[in-house]
PDB file of C-alpha atoms in Angstrom:
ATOM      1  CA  UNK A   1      18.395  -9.932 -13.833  1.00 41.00           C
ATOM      2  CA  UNK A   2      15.007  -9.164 -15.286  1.00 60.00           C
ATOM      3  CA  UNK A   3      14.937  -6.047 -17.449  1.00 75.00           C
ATOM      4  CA  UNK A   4      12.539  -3.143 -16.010  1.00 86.00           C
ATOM      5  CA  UNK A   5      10.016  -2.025 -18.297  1.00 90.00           C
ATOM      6  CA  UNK A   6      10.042   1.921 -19.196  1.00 92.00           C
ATOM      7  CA  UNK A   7       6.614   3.221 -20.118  1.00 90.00           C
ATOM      8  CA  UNK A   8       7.084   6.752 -20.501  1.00 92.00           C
ATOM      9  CA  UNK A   9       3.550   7.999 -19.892  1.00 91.00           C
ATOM     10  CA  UNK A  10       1.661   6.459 -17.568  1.00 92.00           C
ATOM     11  CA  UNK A  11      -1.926   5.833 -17.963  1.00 91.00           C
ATOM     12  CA  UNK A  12      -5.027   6.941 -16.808  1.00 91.00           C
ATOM     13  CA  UNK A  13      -7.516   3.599 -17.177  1.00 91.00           C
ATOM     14  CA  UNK A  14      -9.353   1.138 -15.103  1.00 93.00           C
ATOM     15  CA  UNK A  15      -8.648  -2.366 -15.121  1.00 90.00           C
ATOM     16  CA  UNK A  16      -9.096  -5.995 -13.510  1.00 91.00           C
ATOM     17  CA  UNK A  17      -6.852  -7.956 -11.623  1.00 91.00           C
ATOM     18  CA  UNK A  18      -7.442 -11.935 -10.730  1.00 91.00           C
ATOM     19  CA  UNK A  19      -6.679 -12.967  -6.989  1.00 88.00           C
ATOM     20  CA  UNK A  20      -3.049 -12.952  -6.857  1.00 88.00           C
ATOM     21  CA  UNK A  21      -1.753 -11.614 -10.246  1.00 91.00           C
ATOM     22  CA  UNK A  22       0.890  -8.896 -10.282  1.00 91.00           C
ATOM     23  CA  UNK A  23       2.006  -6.434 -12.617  1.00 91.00           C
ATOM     24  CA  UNK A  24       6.090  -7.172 -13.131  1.00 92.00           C
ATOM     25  CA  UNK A  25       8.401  -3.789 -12.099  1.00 93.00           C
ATOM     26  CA  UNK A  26       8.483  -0.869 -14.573  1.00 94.00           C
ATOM     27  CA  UNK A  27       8.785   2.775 -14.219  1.00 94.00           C
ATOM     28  CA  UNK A  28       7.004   5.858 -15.727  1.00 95.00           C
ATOM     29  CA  UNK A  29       8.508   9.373 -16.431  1.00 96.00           C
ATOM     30  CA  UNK A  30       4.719  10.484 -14.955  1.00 95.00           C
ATOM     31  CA  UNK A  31       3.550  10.590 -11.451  1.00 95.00           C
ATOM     32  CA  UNK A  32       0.453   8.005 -10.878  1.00 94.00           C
ATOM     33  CA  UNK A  33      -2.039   7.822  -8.491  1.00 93.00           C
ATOM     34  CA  UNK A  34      -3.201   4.396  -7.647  1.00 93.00           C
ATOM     35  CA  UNK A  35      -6.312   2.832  -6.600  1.00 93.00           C
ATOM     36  CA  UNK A  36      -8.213  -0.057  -6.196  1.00 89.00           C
ATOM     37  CA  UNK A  37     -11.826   0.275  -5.816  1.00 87.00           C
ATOM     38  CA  UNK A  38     -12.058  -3.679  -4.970  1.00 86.00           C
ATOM     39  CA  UNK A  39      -9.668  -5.739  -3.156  1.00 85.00           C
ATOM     40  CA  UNK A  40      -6.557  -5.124  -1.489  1.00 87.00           C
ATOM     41  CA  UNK A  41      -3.063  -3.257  -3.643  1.00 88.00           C
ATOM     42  CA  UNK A  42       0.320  -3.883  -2.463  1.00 89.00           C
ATOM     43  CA  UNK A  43       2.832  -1.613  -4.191  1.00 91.00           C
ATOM     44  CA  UNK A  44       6.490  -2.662  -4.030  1.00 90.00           C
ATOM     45  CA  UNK A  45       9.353  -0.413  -4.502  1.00 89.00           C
ATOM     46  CA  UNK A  46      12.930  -0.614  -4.062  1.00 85.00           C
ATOM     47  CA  UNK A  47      12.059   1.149  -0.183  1.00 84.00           C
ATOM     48  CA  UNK A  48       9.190  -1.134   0.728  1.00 87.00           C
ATOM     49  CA  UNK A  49       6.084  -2.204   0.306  1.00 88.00           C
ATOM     50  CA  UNK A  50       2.883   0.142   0.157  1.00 87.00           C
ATOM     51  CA  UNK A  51      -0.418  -1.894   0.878  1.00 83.00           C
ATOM     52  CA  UNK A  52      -3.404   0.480  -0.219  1.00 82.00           C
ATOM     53  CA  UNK A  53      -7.502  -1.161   1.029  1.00 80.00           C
ATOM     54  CA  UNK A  54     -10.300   0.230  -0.961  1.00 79.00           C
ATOM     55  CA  UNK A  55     -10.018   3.443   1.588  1.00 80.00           C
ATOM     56  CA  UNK A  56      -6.750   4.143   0.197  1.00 85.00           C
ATOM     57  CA  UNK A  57      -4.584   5.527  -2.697  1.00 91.00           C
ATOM     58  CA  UNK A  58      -1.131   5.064  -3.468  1.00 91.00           C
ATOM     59  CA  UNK A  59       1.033   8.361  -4.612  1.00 92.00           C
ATOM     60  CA  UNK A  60       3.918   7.102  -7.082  1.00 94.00           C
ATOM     61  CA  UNK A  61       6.195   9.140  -8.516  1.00 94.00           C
ATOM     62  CA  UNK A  62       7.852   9.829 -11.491  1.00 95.00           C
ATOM     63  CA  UNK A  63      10.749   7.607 -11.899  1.00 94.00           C
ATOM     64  CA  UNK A  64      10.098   5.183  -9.247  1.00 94.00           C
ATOM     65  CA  UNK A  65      10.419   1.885 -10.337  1.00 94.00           C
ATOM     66  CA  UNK A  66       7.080  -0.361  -8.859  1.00 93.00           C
ATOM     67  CA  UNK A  67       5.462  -3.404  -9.154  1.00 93.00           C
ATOM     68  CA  UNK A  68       1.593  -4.135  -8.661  1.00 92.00           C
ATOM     69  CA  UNK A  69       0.295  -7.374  -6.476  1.00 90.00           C
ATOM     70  CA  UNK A  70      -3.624  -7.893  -6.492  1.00 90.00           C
ATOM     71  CA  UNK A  71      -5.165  -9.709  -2.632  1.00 89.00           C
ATOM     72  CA  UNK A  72      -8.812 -10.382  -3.589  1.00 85.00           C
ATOM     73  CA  UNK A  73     -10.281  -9.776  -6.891  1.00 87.00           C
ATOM     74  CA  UNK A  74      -8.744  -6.242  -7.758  1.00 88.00           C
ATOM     75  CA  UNK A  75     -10.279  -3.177  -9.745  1.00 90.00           C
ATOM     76  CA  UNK A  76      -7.513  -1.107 -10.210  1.00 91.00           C
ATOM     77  CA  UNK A  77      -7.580   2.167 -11.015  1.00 94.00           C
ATOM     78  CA  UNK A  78      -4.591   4.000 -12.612  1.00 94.00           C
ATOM     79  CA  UNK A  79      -4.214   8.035 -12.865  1.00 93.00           C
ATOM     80  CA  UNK A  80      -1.258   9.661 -14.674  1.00 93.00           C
ATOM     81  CA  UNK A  81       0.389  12.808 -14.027  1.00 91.00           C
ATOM     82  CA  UNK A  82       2.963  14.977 -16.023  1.00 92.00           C
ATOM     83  CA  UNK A  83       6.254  15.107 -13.922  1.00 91.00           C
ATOM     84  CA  UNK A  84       5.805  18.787 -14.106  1.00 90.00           C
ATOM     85  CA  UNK A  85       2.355  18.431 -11.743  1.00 87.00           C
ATOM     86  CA  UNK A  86       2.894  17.602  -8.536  1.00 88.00           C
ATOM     87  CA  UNK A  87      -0.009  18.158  -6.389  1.00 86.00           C
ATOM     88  CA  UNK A  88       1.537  16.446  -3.267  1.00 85.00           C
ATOM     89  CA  UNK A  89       4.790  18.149  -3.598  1.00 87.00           C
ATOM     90  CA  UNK A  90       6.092  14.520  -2.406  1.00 87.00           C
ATOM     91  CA  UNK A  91       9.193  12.637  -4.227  1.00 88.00           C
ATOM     92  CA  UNK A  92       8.677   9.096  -2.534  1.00 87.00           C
ATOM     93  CA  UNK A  93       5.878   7.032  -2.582  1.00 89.00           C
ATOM     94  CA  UNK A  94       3.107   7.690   0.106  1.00 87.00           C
ATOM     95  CA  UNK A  95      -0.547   6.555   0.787  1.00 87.00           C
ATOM     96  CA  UNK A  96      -3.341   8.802   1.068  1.00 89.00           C
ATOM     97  CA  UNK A  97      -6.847   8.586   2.416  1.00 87.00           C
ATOM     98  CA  UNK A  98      -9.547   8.323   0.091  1.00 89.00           C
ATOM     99  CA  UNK A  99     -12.864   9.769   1.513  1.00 88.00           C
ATOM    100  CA  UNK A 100     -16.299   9.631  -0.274  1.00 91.00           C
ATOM    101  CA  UNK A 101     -15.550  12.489  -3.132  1.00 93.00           C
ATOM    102  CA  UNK A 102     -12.261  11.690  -3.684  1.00 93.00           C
ATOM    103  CA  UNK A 103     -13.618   8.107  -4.454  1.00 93.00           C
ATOM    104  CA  UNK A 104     -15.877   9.088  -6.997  1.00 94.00           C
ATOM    105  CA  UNK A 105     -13.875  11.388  -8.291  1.00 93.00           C
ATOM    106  CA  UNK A 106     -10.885   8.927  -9.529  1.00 94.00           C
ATOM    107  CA  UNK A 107     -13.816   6.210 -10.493  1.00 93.00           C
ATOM    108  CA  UNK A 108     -15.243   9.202 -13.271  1.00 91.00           C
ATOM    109  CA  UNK A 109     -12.041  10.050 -13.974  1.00 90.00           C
ATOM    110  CA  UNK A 110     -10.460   6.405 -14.757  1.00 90.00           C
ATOM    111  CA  UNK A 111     -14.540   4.942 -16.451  1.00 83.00           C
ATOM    112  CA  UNK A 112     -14.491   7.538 -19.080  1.00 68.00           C
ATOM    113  CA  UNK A 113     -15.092   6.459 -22.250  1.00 61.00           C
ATOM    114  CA  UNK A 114     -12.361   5.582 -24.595  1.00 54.00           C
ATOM    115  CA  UNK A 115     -13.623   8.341 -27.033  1.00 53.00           C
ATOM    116  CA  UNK A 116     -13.856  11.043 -25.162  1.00 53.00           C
ATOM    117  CA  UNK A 117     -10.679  13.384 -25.667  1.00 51.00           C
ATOM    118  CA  UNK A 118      -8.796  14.236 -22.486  1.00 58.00           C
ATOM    119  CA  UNK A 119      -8.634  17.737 -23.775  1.00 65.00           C
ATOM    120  CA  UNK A 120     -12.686  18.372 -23.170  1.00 77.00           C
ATOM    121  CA  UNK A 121     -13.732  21.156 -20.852  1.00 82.00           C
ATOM    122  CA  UNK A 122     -15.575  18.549 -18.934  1.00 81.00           C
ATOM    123  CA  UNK A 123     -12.720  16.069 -18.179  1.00 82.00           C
ATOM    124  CA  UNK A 124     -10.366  19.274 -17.619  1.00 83.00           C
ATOM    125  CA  UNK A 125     -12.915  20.550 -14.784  1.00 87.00           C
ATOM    126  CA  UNK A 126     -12.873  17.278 -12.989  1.00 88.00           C
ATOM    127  CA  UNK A 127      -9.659  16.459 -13.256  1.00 87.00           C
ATOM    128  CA  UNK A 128      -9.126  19.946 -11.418  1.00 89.00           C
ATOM    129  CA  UNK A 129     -11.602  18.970  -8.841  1.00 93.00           C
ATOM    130  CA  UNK A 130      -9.603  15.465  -8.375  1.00 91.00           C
ATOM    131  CA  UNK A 131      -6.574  17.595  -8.472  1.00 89.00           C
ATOM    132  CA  UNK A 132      -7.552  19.571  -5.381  1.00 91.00           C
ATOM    133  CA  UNK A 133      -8.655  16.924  -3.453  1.00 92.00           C
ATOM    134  CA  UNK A 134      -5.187  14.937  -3.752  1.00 89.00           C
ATOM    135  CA  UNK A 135      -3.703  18.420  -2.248  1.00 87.00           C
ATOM    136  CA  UNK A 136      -6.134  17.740   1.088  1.00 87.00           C
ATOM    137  CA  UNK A 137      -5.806  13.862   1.487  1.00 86.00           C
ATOM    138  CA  UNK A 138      -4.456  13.214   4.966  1.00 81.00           C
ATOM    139  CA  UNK A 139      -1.233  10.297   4.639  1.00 77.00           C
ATOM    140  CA  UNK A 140      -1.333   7.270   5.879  1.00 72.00           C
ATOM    141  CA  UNK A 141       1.814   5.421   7.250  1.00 63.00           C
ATOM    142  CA  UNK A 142       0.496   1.748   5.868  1.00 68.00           C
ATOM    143  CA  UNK A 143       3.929   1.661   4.255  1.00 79.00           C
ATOM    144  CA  UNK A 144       6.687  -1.588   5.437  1.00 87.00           C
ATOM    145  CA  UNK A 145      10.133  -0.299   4.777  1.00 87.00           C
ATOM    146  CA  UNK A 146      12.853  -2.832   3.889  1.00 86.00           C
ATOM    147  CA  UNK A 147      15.869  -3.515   6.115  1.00 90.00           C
ATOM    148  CA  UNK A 148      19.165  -3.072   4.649  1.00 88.00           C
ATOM    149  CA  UNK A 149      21.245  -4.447   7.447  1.00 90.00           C
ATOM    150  CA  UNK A 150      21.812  -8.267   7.279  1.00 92.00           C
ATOM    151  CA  UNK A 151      21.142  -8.781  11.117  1.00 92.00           C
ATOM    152  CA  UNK A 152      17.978  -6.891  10.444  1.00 94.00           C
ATOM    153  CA  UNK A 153      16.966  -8.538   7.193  1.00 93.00           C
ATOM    154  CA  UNK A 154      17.426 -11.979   9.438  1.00 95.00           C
ATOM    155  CA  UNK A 155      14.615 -11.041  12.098  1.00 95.00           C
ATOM    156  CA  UNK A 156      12.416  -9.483   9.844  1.00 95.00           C
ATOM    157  CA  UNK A 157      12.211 -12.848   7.326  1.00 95.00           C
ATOM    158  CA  UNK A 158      11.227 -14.560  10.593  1.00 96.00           C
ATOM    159  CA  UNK A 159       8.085 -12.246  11.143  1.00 95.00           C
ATOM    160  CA  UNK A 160       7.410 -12.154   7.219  1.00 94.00           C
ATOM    161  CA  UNK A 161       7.463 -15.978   7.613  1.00 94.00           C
ATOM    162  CA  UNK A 162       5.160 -16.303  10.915  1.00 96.00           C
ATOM    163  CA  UNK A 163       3.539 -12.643  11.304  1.00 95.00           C
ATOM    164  CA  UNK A 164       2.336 -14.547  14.868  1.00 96.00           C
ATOM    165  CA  UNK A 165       5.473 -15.413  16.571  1.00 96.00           C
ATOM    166  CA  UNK A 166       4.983 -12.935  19.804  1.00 94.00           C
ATOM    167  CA  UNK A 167       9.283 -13.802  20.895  1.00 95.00           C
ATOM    168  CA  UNK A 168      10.302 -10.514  22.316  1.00 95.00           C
ATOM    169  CA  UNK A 169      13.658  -8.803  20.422  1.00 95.00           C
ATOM    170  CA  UNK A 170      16.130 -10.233  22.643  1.00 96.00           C
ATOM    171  CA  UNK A 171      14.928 -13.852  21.820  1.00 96.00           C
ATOM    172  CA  UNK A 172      15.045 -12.978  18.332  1.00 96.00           C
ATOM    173  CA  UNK A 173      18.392 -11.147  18.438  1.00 95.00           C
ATOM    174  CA  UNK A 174      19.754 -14.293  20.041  1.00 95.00           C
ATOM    175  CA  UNK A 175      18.386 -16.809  16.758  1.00 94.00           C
ATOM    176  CA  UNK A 176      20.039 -13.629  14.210  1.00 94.00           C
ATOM    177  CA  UNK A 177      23.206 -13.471  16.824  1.00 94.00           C
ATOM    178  CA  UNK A 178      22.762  -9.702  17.279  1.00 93.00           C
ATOM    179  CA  UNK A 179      21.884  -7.828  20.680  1.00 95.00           C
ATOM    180  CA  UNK A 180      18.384  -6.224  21.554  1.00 95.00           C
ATOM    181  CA  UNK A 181      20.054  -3.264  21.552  1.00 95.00           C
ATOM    182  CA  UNK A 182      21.498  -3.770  18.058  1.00 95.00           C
ATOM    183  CA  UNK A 183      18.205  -4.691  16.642  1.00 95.00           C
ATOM    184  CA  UNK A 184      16.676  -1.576  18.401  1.00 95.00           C
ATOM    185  CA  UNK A 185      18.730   0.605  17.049  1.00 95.00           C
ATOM    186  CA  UNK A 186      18.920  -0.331  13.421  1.00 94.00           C
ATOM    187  CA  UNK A 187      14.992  -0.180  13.392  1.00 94.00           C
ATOM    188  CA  UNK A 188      15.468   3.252  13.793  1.00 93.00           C
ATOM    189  CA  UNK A 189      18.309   3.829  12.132  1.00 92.00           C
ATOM    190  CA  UNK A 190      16.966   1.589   9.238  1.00 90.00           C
ATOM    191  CA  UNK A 191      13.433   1.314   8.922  1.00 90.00           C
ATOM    192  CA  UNK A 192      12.621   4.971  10.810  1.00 89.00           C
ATOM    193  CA  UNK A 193      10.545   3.116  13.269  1.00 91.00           C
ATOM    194  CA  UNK A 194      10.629   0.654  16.517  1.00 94.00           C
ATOM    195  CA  UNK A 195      10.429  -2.983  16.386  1.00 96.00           C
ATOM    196  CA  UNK A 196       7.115  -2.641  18.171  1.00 95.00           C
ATOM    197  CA  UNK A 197       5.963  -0.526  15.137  1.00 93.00           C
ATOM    198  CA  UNK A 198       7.030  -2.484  11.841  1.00 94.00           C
ATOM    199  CA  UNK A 199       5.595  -6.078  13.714  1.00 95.00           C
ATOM    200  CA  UNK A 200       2.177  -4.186  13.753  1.00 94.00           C
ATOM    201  CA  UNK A 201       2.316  -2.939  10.418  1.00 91.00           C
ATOM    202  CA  UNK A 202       3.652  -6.211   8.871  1.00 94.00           C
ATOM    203  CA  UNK A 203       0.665  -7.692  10.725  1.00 95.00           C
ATOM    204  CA  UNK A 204      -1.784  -4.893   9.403  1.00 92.00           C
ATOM    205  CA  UNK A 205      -0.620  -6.270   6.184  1.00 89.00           C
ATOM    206  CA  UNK A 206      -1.141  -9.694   6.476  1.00 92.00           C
ATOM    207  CA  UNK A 207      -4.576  -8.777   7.896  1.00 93.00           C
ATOM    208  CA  UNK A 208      -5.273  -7.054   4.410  1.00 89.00           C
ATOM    209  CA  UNK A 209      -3.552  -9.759   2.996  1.00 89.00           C
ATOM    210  CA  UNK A 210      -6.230 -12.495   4.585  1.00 91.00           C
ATOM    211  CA  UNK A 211      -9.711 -10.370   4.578  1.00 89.00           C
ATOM    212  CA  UNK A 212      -9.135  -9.931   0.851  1.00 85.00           C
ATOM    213  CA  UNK A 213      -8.804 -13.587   0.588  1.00 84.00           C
ATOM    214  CA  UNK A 214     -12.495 -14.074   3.011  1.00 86.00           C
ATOM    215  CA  UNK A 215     -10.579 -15.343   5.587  1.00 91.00           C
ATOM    216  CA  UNK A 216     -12.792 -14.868   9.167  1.00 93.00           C
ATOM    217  CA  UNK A 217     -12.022 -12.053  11.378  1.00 94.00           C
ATOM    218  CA  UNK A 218     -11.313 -14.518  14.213  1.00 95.00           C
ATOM    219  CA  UNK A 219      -8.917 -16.370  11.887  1.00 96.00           C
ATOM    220  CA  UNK A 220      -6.953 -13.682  10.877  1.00 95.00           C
ATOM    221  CA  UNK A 221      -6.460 -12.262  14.320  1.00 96.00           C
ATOM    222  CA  UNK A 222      -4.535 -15.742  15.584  1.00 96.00           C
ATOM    223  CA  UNK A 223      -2.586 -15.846  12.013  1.00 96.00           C
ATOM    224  CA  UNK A 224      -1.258 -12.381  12.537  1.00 96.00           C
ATOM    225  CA  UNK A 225      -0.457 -12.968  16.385  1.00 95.00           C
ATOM    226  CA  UNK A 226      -2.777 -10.763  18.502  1.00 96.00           C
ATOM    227  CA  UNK A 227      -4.575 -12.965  21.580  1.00 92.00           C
ATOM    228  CA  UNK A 228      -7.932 -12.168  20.445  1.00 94.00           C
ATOM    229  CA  UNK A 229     -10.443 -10.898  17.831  1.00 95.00           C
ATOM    230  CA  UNK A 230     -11.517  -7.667  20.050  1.00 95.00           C
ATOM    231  CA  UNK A 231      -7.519  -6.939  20.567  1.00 95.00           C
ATOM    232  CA  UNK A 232      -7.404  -6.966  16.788  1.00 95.00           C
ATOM    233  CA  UNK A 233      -9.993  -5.371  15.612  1.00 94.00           C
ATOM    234  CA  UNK A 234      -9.388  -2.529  18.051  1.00 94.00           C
ATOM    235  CA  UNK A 235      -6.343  -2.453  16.365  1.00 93.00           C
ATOM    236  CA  UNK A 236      -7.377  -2.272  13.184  1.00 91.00           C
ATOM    237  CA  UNK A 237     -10.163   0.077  13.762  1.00 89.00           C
ATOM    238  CA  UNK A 238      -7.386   2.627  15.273  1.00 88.00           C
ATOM    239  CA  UNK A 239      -5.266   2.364  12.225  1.00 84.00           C
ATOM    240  CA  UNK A 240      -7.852   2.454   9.327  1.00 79.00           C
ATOM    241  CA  UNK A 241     -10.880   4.045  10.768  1.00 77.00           C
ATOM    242  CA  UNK A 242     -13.141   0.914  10.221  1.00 80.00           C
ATOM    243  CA  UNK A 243     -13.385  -2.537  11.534  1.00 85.00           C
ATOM    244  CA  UNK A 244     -11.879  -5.874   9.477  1.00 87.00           C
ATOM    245  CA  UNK A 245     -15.396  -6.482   8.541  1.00 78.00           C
ATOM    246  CA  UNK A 246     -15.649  -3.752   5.938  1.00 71.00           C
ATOM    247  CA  UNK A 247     -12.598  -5.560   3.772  1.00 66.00           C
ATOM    248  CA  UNK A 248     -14.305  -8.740   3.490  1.00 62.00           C
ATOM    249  CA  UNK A 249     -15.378  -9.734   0.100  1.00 57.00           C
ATOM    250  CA  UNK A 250     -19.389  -9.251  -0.328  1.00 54.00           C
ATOM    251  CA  UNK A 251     -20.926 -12.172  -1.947  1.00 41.00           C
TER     252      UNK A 251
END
């Protein structure tokens, strides 16, 4: 088994991703906030996976081991916290909404320049600012949680595999050898949500996934199994605020 990496502090910095590289699991004794200005984040922990656009943030806390995957050219921007400052007063991972100020706000805070001592009066004051905007930031619930139960683990690798296939639960309780009402239940039991619920967020995900990668809009729709473009970017628009169009790479 890999060893997990232990960085005590974690770091407040920008930096660049490639399409498709990953930062391997480690931990911090800090709280980070994580953003990508560019591209599409996808956050693992031992609970699930967090996907974060360039609308949202990713809250991860002290001790929580994680691992980074860039969709799309990624700018990544990384903001530590002492363990003793929690402005969320949260213990798992969540993702938050990042509006206009609160954009800015983390880009100043992760750009400054190498010199400049985190100590200032200046970088204190904004960092309050940034502070107090975290406390406001609505969540978001673009979080996958993973199955435990093997029956459940079964019919989810199916959907991970083809996000499309539209077979009801009972069809797909009869390939795993479980009942609907098995399945239904450990969803809740398991994952906190229906099976109706984690097939759109898996396909949320994928749509992230895709955009990030230029994929058309009308593409990504049939990949991730809804009949038509409008049906998906309704959708999408419902669950992010925005259509698809705004996570396309600009040229």
């Amino acid at each position: 088994m890999k060893e997990i990496r232990h960085e005590p502090v974690a770091p407040t910095r920008t930096q660049w991703l490639a399409p498709g590289a990953a930062i391997d699991p480690h931990r911090h004794d800090d709280h980070q906030i994580v953003y990508a200005g560019r591209g599409v984040l996808a956050v693992t922990t031992s609970t699930g996976l967090w996907i974060a656009p360039a609308t949202r943030a990713i809250w991860v806390p002290a001790g929580t081991v994680h691992a980074h995957q860039a969709h799309g050219e990624l700018a990544l921007h990384l903001v530590g916290l002492p363990a003793s400052e929690n402005p969320l007063n949260l213990a798992e991972p969540a993702v938050l909404t990042v509006g206009p100020l609160l954009r800015e706000l983390i880009l100043a805070h992760t750009d400054a320049p190498p010199d400049e001592r985190p100590e200032s009066p200046e970088r204190a004051r904004l960092r309050a600012v940034l502070l107090d905007q975290l406390r406001v930031s609505p969540q978001q619930p673009v979080h996958l949680p993973t199955p435990r139960s093997p029956q459940l683990k079964a019919v989810c690798e199916i959907l991970r595999t083809n996000p499309a296939d539209n077979r009801t639960l009972p069809a797909l309780g009869r390939e795993v050898g479980a009942s609907a009402r098995t399945l239904s239940r450990l969803f809740k039991a398991d994952l906190g949500m229906t099976f109706p619920q984690w097939r759109t967020q898996l396909r949320l995900y994928r749509a992230l996934v895709l955009l990030a990668e230029d994929t058309p809009v009308t593409t990504v729709a049939h990949r991730c199994g809804w009949s038509s473009a409008s049906a998906f970017i309704d959708v999408f628009r419902r669950s992010f605020g925005h259509t698809p169009g705004a996570h396309q790479p600009r040229s």
